[in-house]
Amino acid sequence: MHFEGVGYGIHKPIWGERDFSKSEALKIHRQHYWNRFHGDLFASQEVAEVFIDHIINAGSGKNKANIKAFEAIIGAEQDGILTVDDVKRANSFYFAEQIVNPYAKYRVLYYKTRSHVSENPGWIIRAKSFMMRNAFGIVALTDISLPDSIERRFRHVRL
């Protein structure tokens, strides 16, 4: 797990107003995020990380929108519950970037709609850091297609 800044990615209003050691942070991340969202079952570390990192940083979202977006990208039922079958569906993709890059774009669009995005430019920088090269090289966010439901939701957002 890659930590940036101070606090090891622990959101203090949720986990308590105190400093956490790296081992405590890893335990929280493993038990409450990685295990809960079947991190060890993903065939691609990159796919697991782009999804679980967003859940750690942004939560499940209103009506579990962040999970439903992942499900939409992999073509699974959008019920907001990441199941083992959803992970198997994600594992059926031949190239990890077929999931990672659309979800990274989703993350950027999501963060651009947050009221404090201008005060937290690291949100978008981190989301973009997950982008993967494909056979043709680096892909621009504007070249990545998202499912129609996601495109409609963010049609007002400029990249």
Short mmCIF file of C-alpha atoms in Angstrom, two decimals:
data_model
loop_
_atom_site.label_atom_id
_atom_site.label_comp_id
_atom_site.label_asym_id
_atom_site.label_seq_id
_atom_site.Cartn_x
_atom_site.Cartn_y
_atom_site.Cartn_z
CA MET A 1 0.00 0.00 0.00
CA HIS A 2 1.31 3.42 -0.94
CA PHE A 3 0.81 6.25 1.55
CA GLU A 4 1.14 9.93 0.73
CA GLY A 5 1.34 12.81 3.14
CA VAL A 6 0.80 12.44 6.86
CA GLY A 7 -1.61 10.14 8.64
CA TYR A 8 -1.24 7.09 6.39
CA GLY A 9 -4.58 7.75 4.71
CA ILE A 10 -6.58 7.43 7.92
CA HIS A 11 -9.58 9.78 8.00
CA LYS A 12 -9.57 10.92 11.60
CA PRO A 13 -13.26 11.91 11.84
CA ILE A 14 -14.08 8.27 11.11
CA TRP A 15 -11.28 6.47 12.96
CA GLY A 16 -10.59 8.81 15.87
CA GLU A 17 -8.76 12.06 16.48
CA ARG A 18 -5.31 10.69 17.23
CA ASP A 19 -2.11 9.87 15.40
CA PHE A 20 -1.89 6.37 13.95
CA SER A 21 1.23 4.31 13.48
CA LYS A 22 1.91 2.83 10.06
CA SER A 23 1.11 -0.66 11.36
CA GLU A 24 -2.22 0.55 12.80
CA ALA A 25 -3.06 2.20 9.48
CA LEU A 26 -2.21 -0.95 7.55
CA LYS A 27 -4.40 -3.01 9.88
CA ILE A 28 -7.35 -0.64 9.35
CA HIS A 29 -6.85 -0.63 5.58
CA ARG A 30 -6.52 -4.42 5.40
CA GLN A 31 -9.49 -5.26 7.63
CA HIS A 32 -11.96 -2.56 6.65
CA TYR A 33 -11.16 -2.06 2.99
CA TRP A 34 -8.90 -4.64 1.35
CA ASN A 35 -10.59 -7.69 2.88
CA ARG A 36 -14.09 -6.22 2.70
CA PHE A 37 -13.73 -5.58 -1.02
CA HIS A 38 -11.99 -8.89 -1.83
CA GLY A 39 -8.61 -7.33 -2.63
CA ASP A 40 -6.79 -10.67 -2.61
CA LEU A 41 -9.17 -12.12 -5.23
CA PHE A 42 -8.38 -9.58 -7.95
CA ALA A 43 -6.10 -11.00 -10.63
CA SER A 44 -4.70 -7.50 -11.22
CA GLN A 45 -3.13 -5.56 -8.38
CA GLU A 46 -3.70 -2.37 -10.39
CA VAL A 47 -7.45 -2.99 -10.66
CA ALA A 48 -7.73 -3.75 -6.94
CA GLU A 49 -5.76 -0.65 -6.02
CA VAL A 50 -7.55 1.87 -8.26
CA PHE A 51 -10.89 0.77 -6.81
CA ILE A 52 -9.99 0.23 -3.16
CA ASP A 53 -7.87 3.38 -2.99
CA HIS A 54 -10.89 5.41 -4.08
CA ILE A 55 -13.11 3.77 -1.49
CA ILE A 56 -10.52 4.56 1.19
CA ASN A 57 -10.25 8.17 0.06
CA ALA A 58 -13.84 8.98 -0.92
CA GLY A 59 -15.94 6.29 0.71
CA SER A 60 -18.66 4.31 -1.02
CA GLY A 61 -20.40 7.55 -2.00
CA LYS A 62 -24.00 8.61 -1.77
CA ASN A 63 -26.12 5.55 -2.53
CA LYS A 64 -22.85 3.63 -3.01
CA ALA A 65 -22.21 5.53 -6.25
CA ASN A 66 -18.46 4.83 -6.22
CA ILE A 67 -19.04 1.09 -6.08
CA LYS A 68 -21.81 1.27 -8.69
CA ALA A 69 -19.48 3.14 -11.04
CA PHE A 70 -16.94 0.32 -10.78
CA GLU A 71 -19.70 -2.22 -11.41
CA ALA A 72 -20.86 -0.24 -14.46
CA ILE A 73 -17.33 -0.17 -15.88
CA ILE A 74 -16.97 -3.95 -15.55
CA GLY A 75 -20.50 -4.59 -16.83
CA ALA A 76 -21.88 -6.04 -13.59
CA GLU A 77 -25.22 -5.40 -11.94
CA GLN A 78 -25.04 -1.98 -10.29
CA ASP A 79 -26.29 -2.82 -6.82
CA GLY A 80 -23.52 -1.10 -4.85
CA ILE A 81 -22.28 -4.33 -3.29
CA LEU A 82 -18.97 -5.60 -4.64
CA THR A 83 -19.36 -9.36 -4.70
CA VAL A 84 -16.96 -12.17 -5.46
CA ASP A 85 -18.81 -12.57 -8.79
CA ASP A 86 -18.08 -8.90 -9.55
CA VAL A 87 -14.39 -9.53 -8.90
CA LYS A 88 -14.53 -12.58 -11.18
CA ARG A 89 -16.11 -10.37 -13.84
CA ALA A 90 -13.28 -7.85 -13.42
CA ASN A 91 -10.77 -10.70 -13.67
CA SER A 92 -12.24 -11.69 -17.04
CA PHE A 93 -10.83 -8.55 -18.69
CA TYR A 94 -7.69 -9.31 -20.65
CA PHE A 95 -5.99 -5.96 -20.04
CA ALA A 96 -6.09 -4.26 -16.63
CA GLU A 97 -6.12 -0.82 -18.25
CA GLN A 98 -9.59 -1.62 -19.64
CA ILE A 99 -10.84 -1.16 -16.06
CA VAL A 100 -8.16 0.99 -14.45
CA ASN A 101 -8.22 3.86 -16.93
CA PRO A 102 -12.01 4.28 -17.01
CA TYR A 103 -12.16 4.12 -13.21
CA ALA A 104 -9.32 6.65 -12.95
CA LYS A 105 -11.32 8.94 -15.27
CA TYR A 106 -14.40 8.38 -13.12
CA ARG A 107 -12.37 9.37 -10.05
CA VAL A 108 -11.22 12.60 -11.69
CA LEU A 109 -14.78 13.47 -12.70
CA TYR A 110 -16.03 12.62 -9.22
CA TYR A 111 -13.41 14.80 -7.51
CA LYS A 112 -14.08 17.72 -9.88
CA THR A 113 -17.65 17.81 -8.54
CA ARG A 114 -16.53 18.07 -4.89
CA SER A 115 -16.81 21.50 -3.30
CA HIS A 116 -13.26 21.49 -1.88
CA VAL A 117 -11.44 20.29 -5.01
CA SER A 118 -9.63 23.62 -5.51
CA GLU A 119 -8.22 23.37 -1.98
CA ASN A 120 -7.17 19.74 -2.52
CA PRO A 121 -5.44 19.43 -5.92
CA GLY A 122 -3.83 16.20 -4.68
CA TRP A 123 -7.15 14.42 -5.12
CA ILE A 124 -6.98 14.73 -8.89
CA ILE A 125 -3.23 14.17 -9.04
CA ARG A 126 -3.65 10.92 -7.11
CA ALA A 127 -6.57 9.77 -9.29
CA LYS A 128 -4.55 10.40 -12.46
CA SER A 129 -1.54 8.57 -11.00
CA PHE A 130 -3.34 5.25 -11.52
CA MET A 131 -3.56 5.69 -15.30
CA MET A 132 -1.92 2.86 -17.22
CA ARG A 133 -0.30 2.82 -20.63
CA ASN A 134 -1.92 0.67 -23.26
CA ALA A 135 -0.40 -0.86 -26.40
CA PHE A 136 -0.37 2.60 -28.02
CA GLY A 137 1.21 4.44 -25.07
CA ILE A 138 -0.24 6.95 -22.65
CA VAL A 139 -3.97 7.55 -22.93
CA ALA A 140 -5.60 10.93 -22.35
CA LEU A 141 -8.63 11.06 -20.06
CA THR A 142 -10.67 12.56 -22.89
CA ASP A 143 -9.97 9.46 -25.00
CA ILE A 144 -11.45 7.10 -22.42
CA SER A 145 -15.09 6.07 -22.74
CA LEU A 146 -17.30 5.46 -19.74
CA PRO A 147 -20.66 3.71 -19.57
CA ASP A 148 -23.51 6.03 -20.62
CA SER A 149 -24.89 6.25 -17.08
CA ILE A 150 -21.61 7.72 -15.85
CA GLU A 151 -21.10 9.97 -18.90
CA ARG A 152 -24.58 11.47 -18.41
CA ARG A 153 -23.97 12.06 -14.71
CA PHE A 154 -20.80 14.05 -15.37
CA ARG A 155 -21.58 15.67 -18.74
CA HIS A 156 -21.28 19.12 -17.13
CA VAL A 157 -17.71 18.47 -15.90
CA ARG A 158 -14.78 19.66 -18.00
CA LEU A 159 -11.59 17.64 -18.11
#
